[in-house]
Structure formats: C-alpha cells, structure tokens
XYZ file of C-alpha atoms in Angstrom:
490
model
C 38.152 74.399 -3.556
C 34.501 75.861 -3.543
C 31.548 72.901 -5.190
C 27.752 72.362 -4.979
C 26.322 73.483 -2.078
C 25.372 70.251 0.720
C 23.270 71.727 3.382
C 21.427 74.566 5.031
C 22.075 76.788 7.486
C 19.112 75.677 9.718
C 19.789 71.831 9.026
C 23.261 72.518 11.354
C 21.545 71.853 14.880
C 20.300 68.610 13.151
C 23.764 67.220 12.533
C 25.915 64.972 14.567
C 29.315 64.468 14.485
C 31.472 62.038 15.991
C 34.983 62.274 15.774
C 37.436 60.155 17.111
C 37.900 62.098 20.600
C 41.687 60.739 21.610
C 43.032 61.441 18.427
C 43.118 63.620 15.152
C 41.568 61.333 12.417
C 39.978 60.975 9.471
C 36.845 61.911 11.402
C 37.181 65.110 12.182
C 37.073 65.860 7.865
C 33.408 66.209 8.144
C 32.671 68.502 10.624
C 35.507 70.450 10.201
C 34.746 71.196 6.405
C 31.490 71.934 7.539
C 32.492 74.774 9.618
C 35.014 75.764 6.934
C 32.152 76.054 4.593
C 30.076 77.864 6.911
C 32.848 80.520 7.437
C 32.917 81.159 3.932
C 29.152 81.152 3.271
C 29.667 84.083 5.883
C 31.464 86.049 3.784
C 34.955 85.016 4.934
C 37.557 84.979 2.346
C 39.732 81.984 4.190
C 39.399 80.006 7.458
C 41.767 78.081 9.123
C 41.371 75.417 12.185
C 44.320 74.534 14.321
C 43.579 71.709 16.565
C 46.006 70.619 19.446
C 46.838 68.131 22.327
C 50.049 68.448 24.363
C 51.236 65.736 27.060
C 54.283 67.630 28.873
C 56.433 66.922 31.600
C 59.235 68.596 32.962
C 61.615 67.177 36.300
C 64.291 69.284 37.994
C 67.161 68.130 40.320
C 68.810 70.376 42.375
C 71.926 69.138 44.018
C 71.059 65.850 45.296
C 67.565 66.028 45.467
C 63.933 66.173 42.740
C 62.471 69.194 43.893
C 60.343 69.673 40.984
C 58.207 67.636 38.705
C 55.277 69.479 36.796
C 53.215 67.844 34.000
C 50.366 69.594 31.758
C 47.914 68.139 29.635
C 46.260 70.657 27.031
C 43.494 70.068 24.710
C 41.949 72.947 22.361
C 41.679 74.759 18.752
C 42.046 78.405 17.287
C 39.950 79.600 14.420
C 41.853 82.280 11.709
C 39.069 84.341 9.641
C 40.695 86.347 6.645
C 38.837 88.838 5.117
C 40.618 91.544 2.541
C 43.967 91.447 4.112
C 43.028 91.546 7.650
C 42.861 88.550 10.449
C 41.215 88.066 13.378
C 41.843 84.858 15.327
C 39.802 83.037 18.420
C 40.729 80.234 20.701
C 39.054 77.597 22.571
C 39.473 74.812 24.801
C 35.901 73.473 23.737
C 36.326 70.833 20.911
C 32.512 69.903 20.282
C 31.035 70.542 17.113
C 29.214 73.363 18.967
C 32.014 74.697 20.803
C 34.268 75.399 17.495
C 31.680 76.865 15.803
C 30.642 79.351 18.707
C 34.490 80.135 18.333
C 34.141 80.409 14.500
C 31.260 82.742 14.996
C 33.370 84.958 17.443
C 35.755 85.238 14.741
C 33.649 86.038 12.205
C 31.978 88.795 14.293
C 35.126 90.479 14.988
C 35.878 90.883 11.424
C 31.950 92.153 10.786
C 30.375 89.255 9.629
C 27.531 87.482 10.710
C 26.784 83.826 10.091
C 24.607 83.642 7.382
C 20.356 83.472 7.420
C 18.450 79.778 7.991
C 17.888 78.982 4.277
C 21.925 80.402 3.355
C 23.717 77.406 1.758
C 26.111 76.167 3.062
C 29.232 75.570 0.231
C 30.718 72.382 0.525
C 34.997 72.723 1.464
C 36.767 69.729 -0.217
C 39.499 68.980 1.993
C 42.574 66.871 0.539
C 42.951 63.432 1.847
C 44.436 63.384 5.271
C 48.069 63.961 5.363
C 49.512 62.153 8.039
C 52.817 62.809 8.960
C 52.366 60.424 12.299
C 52.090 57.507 10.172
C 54.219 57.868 7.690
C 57.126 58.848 9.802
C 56.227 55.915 12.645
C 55.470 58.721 15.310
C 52.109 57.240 17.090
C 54.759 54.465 18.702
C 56.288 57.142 20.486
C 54.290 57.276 23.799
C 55.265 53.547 24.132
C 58.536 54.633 24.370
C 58.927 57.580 27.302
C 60.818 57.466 30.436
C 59.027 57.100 33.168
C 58.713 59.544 35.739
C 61.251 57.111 38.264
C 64.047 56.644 35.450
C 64.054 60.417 34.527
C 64.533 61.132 38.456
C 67.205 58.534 38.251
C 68.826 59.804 35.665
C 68.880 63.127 36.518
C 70.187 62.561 40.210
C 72.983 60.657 39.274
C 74.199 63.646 36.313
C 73.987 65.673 39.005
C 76.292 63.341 41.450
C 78.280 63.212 38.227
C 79.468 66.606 38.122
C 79.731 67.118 42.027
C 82.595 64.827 41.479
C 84.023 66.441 38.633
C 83.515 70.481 39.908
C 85.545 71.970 42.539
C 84.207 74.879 44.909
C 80.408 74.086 43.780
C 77.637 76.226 45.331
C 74.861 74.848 43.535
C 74.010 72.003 40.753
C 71.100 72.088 38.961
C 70.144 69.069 35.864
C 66.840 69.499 33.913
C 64.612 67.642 31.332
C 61.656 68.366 30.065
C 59.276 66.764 27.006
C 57.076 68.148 25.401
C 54.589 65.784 23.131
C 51.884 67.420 20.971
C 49.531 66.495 18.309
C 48.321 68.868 15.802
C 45.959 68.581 13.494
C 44.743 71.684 10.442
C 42.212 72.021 7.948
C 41.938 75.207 6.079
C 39.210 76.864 3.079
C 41.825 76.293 0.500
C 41.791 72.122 1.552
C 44.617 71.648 3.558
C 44.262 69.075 5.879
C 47.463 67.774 7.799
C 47.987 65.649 10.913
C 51.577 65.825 12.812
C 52.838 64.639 15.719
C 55.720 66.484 17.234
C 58.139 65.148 20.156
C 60.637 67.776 22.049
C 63.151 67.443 24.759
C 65.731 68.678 26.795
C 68.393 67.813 28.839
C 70.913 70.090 30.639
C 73.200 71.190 33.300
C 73.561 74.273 35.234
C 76.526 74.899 37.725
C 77.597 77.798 40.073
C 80.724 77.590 41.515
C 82.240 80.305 44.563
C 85.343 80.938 45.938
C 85.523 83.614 48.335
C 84.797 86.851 45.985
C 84.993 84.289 42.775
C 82.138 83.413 41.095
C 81.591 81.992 38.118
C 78.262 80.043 36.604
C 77.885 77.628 33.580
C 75.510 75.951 31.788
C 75.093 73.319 28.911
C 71.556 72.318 27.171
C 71.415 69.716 24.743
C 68.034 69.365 22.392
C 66.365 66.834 19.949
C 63.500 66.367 18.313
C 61.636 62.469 17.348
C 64.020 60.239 19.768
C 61.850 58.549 22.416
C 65.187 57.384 24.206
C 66.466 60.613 24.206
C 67.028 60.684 27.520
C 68.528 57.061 28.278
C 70.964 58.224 25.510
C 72.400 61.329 27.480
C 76.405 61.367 27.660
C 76.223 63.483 31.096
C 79.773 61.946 31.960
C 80.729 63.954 29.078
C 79.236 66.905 29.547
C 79.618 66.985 33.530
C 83.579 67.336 32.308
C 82.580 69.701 30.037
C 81.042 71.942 32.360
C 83.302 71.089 35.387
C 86.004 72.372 33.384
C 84.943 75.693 32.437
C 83.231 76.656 35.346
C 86.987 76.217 36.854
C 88.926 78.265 34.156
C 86.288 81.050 34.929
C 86.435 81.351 38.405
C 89.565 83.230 38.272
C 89.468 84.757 35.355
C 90.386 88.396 34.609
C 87.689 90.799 33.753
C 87.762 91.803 29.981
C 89.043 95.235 29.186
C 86.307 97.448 27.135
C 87.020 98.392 23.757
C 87.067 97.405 19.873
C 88.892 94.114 19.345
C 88.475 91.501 16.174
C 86.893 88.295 18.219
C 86.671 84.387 17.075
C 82.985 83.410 17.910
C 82.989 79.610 18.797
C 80.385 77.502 16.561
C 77.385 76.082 17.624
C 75.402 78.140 20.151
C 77.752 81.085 19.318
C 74.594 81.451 16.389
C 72.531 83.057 18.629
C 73.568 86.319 17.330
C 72.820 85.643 13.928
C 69.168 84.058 14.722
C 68.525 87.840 17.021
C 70.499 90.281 15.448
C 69.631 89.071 12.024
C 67.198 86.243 11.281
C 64.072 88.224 12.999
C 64.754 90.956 11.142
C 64.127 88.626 8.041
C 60.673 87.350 9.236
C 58.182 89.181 7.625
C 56.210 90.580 10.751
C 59.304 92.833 10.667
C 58.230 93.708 7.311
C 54.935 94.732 7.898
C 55.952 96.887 10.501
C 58.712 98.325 8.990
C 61.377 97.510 12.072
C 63.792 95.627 9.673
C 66.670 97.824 7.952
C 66.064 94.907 5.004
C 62.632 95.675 4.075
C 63.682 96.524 0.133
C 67.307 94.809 0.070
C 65.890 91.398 -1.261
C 68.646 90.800 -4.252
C 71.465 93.409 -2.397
C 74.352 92.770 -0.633
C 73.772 92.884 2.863
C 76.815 90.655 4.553
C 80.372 89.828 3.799
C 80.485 87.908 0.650
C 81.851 85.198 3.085
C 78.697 84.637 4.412
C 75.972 82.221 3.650
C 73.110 81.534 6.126
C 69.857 79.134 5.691
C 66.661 78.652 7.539
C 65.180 75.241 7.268
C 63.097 72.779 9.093
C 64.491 68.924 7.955
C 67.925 68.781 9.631
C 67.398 65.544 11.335
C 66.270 65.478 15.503
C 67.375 69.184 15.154
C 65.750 71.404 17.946
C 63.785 73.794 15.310
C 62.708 70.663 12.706
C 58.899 69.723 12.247
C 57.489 67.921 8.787
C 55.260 70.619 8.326
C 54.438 74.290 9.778
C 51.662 74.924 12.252
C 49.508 76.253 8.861
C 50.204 72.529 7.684
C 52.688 73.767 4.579
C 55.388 71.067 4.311
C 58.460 72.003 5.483
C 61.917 73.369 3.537
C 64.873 74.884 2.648
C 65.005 78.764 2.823
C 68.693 80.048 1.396
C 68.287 83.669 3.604
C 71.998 84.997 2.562
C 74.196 83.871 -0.219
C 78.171 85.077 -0.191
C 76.443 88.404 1.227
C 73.341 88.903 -1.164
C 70.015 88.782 0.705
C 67.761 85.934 -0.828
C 64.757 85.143 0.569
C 62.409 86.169 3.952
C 61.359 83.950 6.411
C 57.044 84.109 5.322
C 54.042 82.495 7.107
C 50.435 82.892 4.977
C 49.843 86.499 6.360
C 53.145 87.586 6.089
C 53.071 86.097 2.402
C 49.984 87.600 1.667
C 50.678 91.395 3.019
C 54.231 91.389 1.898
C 54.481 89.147 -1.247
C 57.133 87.214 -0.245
C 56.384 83.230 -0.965
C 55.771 81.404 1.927
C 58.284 78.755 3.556
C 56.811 76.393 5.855
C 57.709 78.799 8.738
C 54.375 79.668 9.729
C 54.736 78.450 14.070
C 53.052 79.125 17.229
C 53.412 78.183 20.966
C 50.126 76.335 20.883
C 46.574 77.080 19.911
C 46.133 79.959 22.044
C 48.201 81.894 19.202
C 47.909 82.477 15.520
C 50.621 81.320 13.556
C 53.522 83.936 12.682
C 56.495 83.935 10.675
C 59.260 82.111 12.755
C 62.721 80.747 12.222
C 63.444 76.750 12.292
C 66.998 76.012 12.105
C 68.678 79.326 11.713
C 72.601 78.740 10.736
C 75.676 80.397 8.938
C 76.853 77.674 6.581
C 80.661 76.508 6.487
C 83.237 77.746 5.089
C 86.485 77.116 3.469
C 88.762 78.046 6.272
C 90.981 75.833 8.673
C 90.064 76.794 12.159
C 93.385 77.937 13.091
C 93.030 79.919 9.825
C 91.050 81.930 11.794
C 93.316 82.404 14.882
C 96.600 82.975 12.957
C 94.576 86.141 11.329
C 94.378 87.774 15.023
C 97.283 89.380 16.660
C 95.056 90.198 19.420
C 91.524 89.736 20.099
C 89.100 87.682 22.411
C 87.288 83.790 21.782
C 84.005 83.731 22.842
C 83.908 80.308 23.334
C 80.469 80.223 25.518
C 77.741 82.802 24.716
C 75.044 83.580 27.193
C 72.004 85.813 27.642
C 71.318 89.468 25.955
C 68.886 91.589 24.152
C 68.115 92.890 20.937
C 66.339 96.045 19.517
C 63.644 96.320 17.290
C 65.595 97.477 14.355
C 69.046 94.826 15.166
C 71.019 96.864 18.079
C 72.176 94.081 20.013
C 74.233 93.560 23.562
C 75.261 89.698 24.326
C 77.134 88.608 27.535
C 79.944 86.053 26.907
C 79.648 83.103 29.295
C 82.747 81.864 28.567
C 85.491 84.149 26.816
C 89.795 83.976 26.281
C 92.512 85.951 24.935
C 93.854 85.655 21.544
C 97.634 86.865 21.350
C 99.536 86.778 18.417
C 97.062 83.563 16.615
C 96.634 81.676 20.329
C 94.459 81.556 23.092
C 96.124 82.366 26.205
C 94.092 83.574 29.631
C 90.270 83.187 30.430
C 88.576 86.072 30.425
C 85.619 86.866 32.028
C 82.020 90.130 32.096
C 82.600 90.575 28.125
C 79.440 91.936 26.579
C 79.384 91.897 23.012
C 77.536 95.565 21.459
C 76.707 95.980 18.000
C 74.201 96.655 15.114
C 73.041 93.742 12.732
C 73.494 95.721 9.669
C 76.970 96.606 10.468
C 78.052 93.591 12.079
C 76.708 91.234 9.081
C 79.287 93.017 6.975
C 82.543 91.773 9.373
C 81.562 88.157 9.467
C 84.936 87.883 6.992
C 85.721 84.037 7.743
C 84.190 80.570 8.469
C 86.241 77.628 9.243
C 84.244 74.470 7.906
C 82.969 73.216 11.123
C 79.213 74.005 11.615
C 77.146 72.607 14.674
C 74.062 73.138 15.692
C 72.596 73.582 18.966
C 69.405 74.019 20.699
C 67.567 77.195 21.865
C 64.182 79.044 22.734
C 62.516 81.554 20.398
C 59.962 84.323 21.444
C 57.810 86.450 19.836
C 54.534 87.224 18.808
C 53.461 83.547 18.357
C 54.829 82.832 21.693
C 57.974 80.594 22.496
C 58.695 77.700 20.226
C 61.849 75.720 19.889
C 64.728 76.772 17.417
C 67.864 75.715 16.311
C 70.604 78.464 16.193
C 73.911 77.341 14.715
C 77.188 77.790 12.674
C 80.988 77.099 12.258
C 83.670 78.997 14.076
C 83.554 82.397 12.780
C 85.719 85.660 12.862
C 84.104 89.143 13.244
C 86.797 91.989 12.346
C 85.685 94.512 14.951
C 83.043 94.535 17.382
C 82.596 96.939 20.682
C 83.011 94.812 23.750
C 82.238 96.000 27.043
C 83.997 95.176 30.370
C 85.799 96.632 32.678
C-alpha cells in the first residue's frame, strides 16, 4: 500500500539503520520498506526481500565408526523486481543497508531501470505488523534444545551396532542425521512482512548385505519437522529389524520377469510416483512452459474416480510442512484431484500471476540464493474405502512393491522407478520376494488405473528438486492398486 512520500533520494546516504543483527525483528521494518519504496519509485511494479540464516549440521556413521561431521552457517538475502510480467532476481550475502540496496539496484538494472534522480521521492511502503510465526508457535526455544554434537555420535554408533546384530552377511552399515535450522524473514511492495523459523531433520539407515554373487541393499529414512528431541526419540531398535529383515528376504530373491502385471503399491513412500509422475506436472512452472499434458484440464477428469490427492503444508512435524511459504503467504490446503476431476494447481506469485491460477502458499526455495517457485508440500493420495486385503483378493497374479527406490521422470510424466523391495501376488497372497523390478509408465495413463485405496494413508519423508533447488517434501498415501503397469526385469 503506496502513501505520502517520506524522503529523498539524496537524503539515503544520510540514513542509518540498525537492525537487530542476530535476529529478524521488528527492526529491520524500516530499512527494509525503505528499499521497497525505493524499488518502486524506480519504476518497479513489486519487490520482494527474502532474508535468511541457516545453522546446519549433518553426522555420518559408517559401520562402527563417525567418519563425517560437516556443519554450515549461512547468512544472506535475494531481491525479486517485477515489472509487466517479467522477474529478475539477485542474491547477496551482504546484509548492510548498503549491501541490499547495491543488490536491489542490480535487480532493477537487469529489468531496465535505473534508481531514480537525487530529488525523486521516495514513496513510503507500509508494511503490516510483523507476523511472527517464531513466537507464536514457541520456535525461538528450539536451539536450547539440540543434540549435541557427542550425543548425536552416540546415538548414531550404537543404531548402527544395533543392526549389525540384527543383519546377517552385512558388507556395509551406514546411519545418518542431519538438521537443518533456518530463519527467514520477507517483506514485500504489497506489505507483507513475515518472520518464520523452520527446524528439519533426518534420521536413517542404509544397509548392504553380500553373499557370494547375492547382493541386496536397503534403506529406511525417517523425517520431521519442529521436534527439538527428534533425535533422542528415534526407535532404531525398530527400524534396525525393519531393515535387517528385508535386506535378508532380498538377498535371494528371484529376479522379476518383464511384462504387464496389475501391482499393489505399498503406502507411504510408495507416493513418490504420484509427487513425480504427477504432482510436478501440476505446479505451474509446468504451465508456463507448456511440459504438463494438464495445462487446460482444470475441471476434467484426469484419474480414476477412485482417486483423490491433496497438497498441503499443516500436517503436523510432516517433512514438507512450514506456517507460511518462502513469499510469506500462510500456508493451506490445496484439493489437486477429486474422485478423478482435476481441481486446483500447485501456484507461487509468478506462477499465479502468468497463469491465473490463485496462489497456495507453495511458493519454496532451497535458500536465498533462489527465487521462490511453485513447489509441492505434502503431496498424498487420500484413503479410501477399501480393506487392504480388498486389494490383494482382486489380484490373481501380480507383484507388491512394498519398498520403492530411485528413478526418473520426463518432462511431460514418462516415468521409470526401481522397486527396492518387491513380492509375488498369487491368487490374492504374497508369496516369493522378488527382486530388479522397474516400474515404466506415463502419468496421464497411469493416473487413470489407480482403481483402489485401502484406508491406510502414511506419510513419509523425501527430497524435492527443481528449479528452486532441493527443499524437503512429504510424499505419501494408502496402499493402492494400479490395474496394469509395464515392469521391467529380467
């Protein structure tokens, strides 16, 4: 919101600003709505400062020793000039009031506009009275609260002693943490001004196993988001057994036989499909480059009218949930599918501005080196209403991929997944491990085959690329049956 002018242009080297240099306060309103105002006196149709600090640590334990520990501390802002409907965007490690506004003017020149003469006014930005999500949700207690860098050794060491006594014919054990603490802090030309703090970890295991020409390698990753003890909380008993177990069962399992089967996808991580092969072809920088087959189907069937999928940011310590976006929109609820219909796109501001979609709180980045984009949260197929051996009884013979692992998707939703972990279904039950299945199909086809959910969704933790860098997701759903899909083996 635009009111009486404050200042001019040649009274800026005059001013002094002191904000609060360990934290992102009340303090930094002035000279930030300065520089806001300056931006727009330059012609700029919106500006946007993102401010960040990250503390991060990460410790690795291989077999029975901490060969890694690496920590990073990270201070610095990015500047977003809009003019018409294009964006330029400038980073900086220099937080002075000098230092953002060389960055603003680097900005400004990119997109052809100059800063304006000595006696310009400068228009005075109103920003809207701090919104601190740190205080109200108790998060400035949290650095109080970490592990230190002994008890994360110590904890990690014994997991991994852990599941050397539960594995047999183990060639290698591998249990990693990391966190990843940051404080962010954005004022915008249209008066947004928002403070978050944001807490990530990670905890998992990663096991190869050998016997003579048998190999077979497993891993588990658990995620969370707000819980200081985190960490001290891990059930690695549990998931040593977990892992133990079927890193055995695959050691000697048959290779998969290549062709079209009907397949029960396990829940949980088994969403990675859905968040690739679907939910980034619902973001719209796939709209505005015209790589997603759903550019115009907003209101069309574009699933089985079995499925429903959301993408939303408030389940609670979920890997992909933050109070607001990294464009400081609160966050929400985003139905994407309902039984099959195509409801919404996932929109940050540009997206919303160049496609017309509303934006959703999804606007992320990696850190302050990137602009925001349109990214997923917590991507999931909802539950259904069918029994879980509902499911199996419908298959006379297929495969359970129980354990997804890595792939790749194209541009426009051709996929390939490996199966980490993978059985036989005969006649409604699971009989032998199987093991090199690689799951090949095409979002737009393969949407349409999701024909059941049993009613047991669970979430799980996961890593999302793109052009906004890496930030952390939550991928998710219940048991599920595809129909048909190509799977490659031997």
């Amino acid at each position: 919101m635009l009111a009486t002018s404050i200042l001019l242009t040649k009274e800026l080297p005059s001013l002094i600003y002191n904000p609060t240099r360990d934290r992102f306060d009340e303090s930094w309103e002035a000279p930030l709505a300065t520089l806001l105002g300056l931006g727009r006196a330059a012609g700029a149709d919106f500006i946007e400062f993102f401010l960040e600090r990250v503390n991060y640590i990460s410790c690795l334990a291989e077999d029975d020793a901490i060969t890694s520990i690496s920590p990073k501390l990270s201070t610095g802002a990015g500047v977003r000039v809009f003019r018409g409907q294009s964006d330029c965007y400038v980073s900086t490690n220099d937080l002075s009031f000098s230092g953002l506004k060389a960055a603003l003017e680097k900005a400004l020149s990119i997109q052809g506009l100059i800063l304006p003469a000595p006696n310009s006014y400068v228009p005075e930005i109103n920003l809207e009275l701090l919104r601190d999500y740190a205080i109200k949700n108790n998060k400035d207690t949290w650095n109080s609260q970490f592990s230190s860098m002994q008890e994360m050794s110590e904890v990690l060491l014994d997991a991994n002693a852990k599941l050397k006594q539960k594995a047999n014919h183990v060639q290698s054990r591998r249990a990693v943490y990391f966190r990843d603490w940051q404080e962010v802090l954005v004022a915008a030309s249209d008066g947004t001004f928002a403070r978050d703090i944001r807490l990530t970890q990670s905890v998992g295991y990663n096991l190869l196993c050998a016997d003579g020409a048998n190999r077979s390698s497993i891993g588990k990753r658990s995620g969370n988001t707000g819980d200081a003890n985190f960490l001290r909380n891990w059930n690695y008993e549990a998931d040593s057994e977990e892992v133990a177990e079927s890193a055995g069962k695959m050691l000697y399992a048959d290779y998969v036989e290549s062709g079209t089967y009907p397949i029960i996808m396990a829940n949980a991580f088994g969403g990675v499909i859905f968040h690739e092969a679907c939910g980034h072809l619902l973001e719209t920088t796939q709209i505005e480059r015209k790589t997603t087959p759903f550019i115009d189907k907003k209101g069309e069937k574009i699933a089985h009218q079995n499925l429903t999928a959301w993408d939303e940011g408030r389940s609670q310590n979920a890997f992909g949930t933050i109070d607001m976006d990294d464009e400081g929109m609160p966050t929400q609820r985003t139905l994407l599918i309902e039984n099959g219909i195509l409801k919404n796109f996932i929109a940050d501001r540009a997206g919303s501005m160049r496609t017309g979609h509303p934006r959703t709180g999804s606007g992320r980045r990696q850190g302050y080196t990137y602009a925001a984009a349109s990214r997923m949260r917590n991507t999931y197929i909802a539950p259904g209403d069918y029994a879980l051996e509902d499911l199996f009884n419908s298959v006379d013979k297929g495969i359970y991929c129980k354990k997804m692992g890595g792939g790749s998707v194209g541009a426009t939703g051709e996929f390939n997944f490996g199966v980490d972990e993978a059985y036989l279904i005969e006649n409604g039950k699971i009989t032998k491990p199987l093991k090199g299945a690689v799951l090949i199909g095409e979002a737009k086809e393969i949407m349409n085959k999701i024909s059941m959910s049993s009613r047991d969704l669970e979430l799980a933790s996961g890593f999302c690329g793109s052009i906004s860098g890496s930030v952390y997701v939550t991928v998710g759903q219940p048991h599920i049956k595809v129909d048909s899909i190509t799977v490659g083996g031997r």
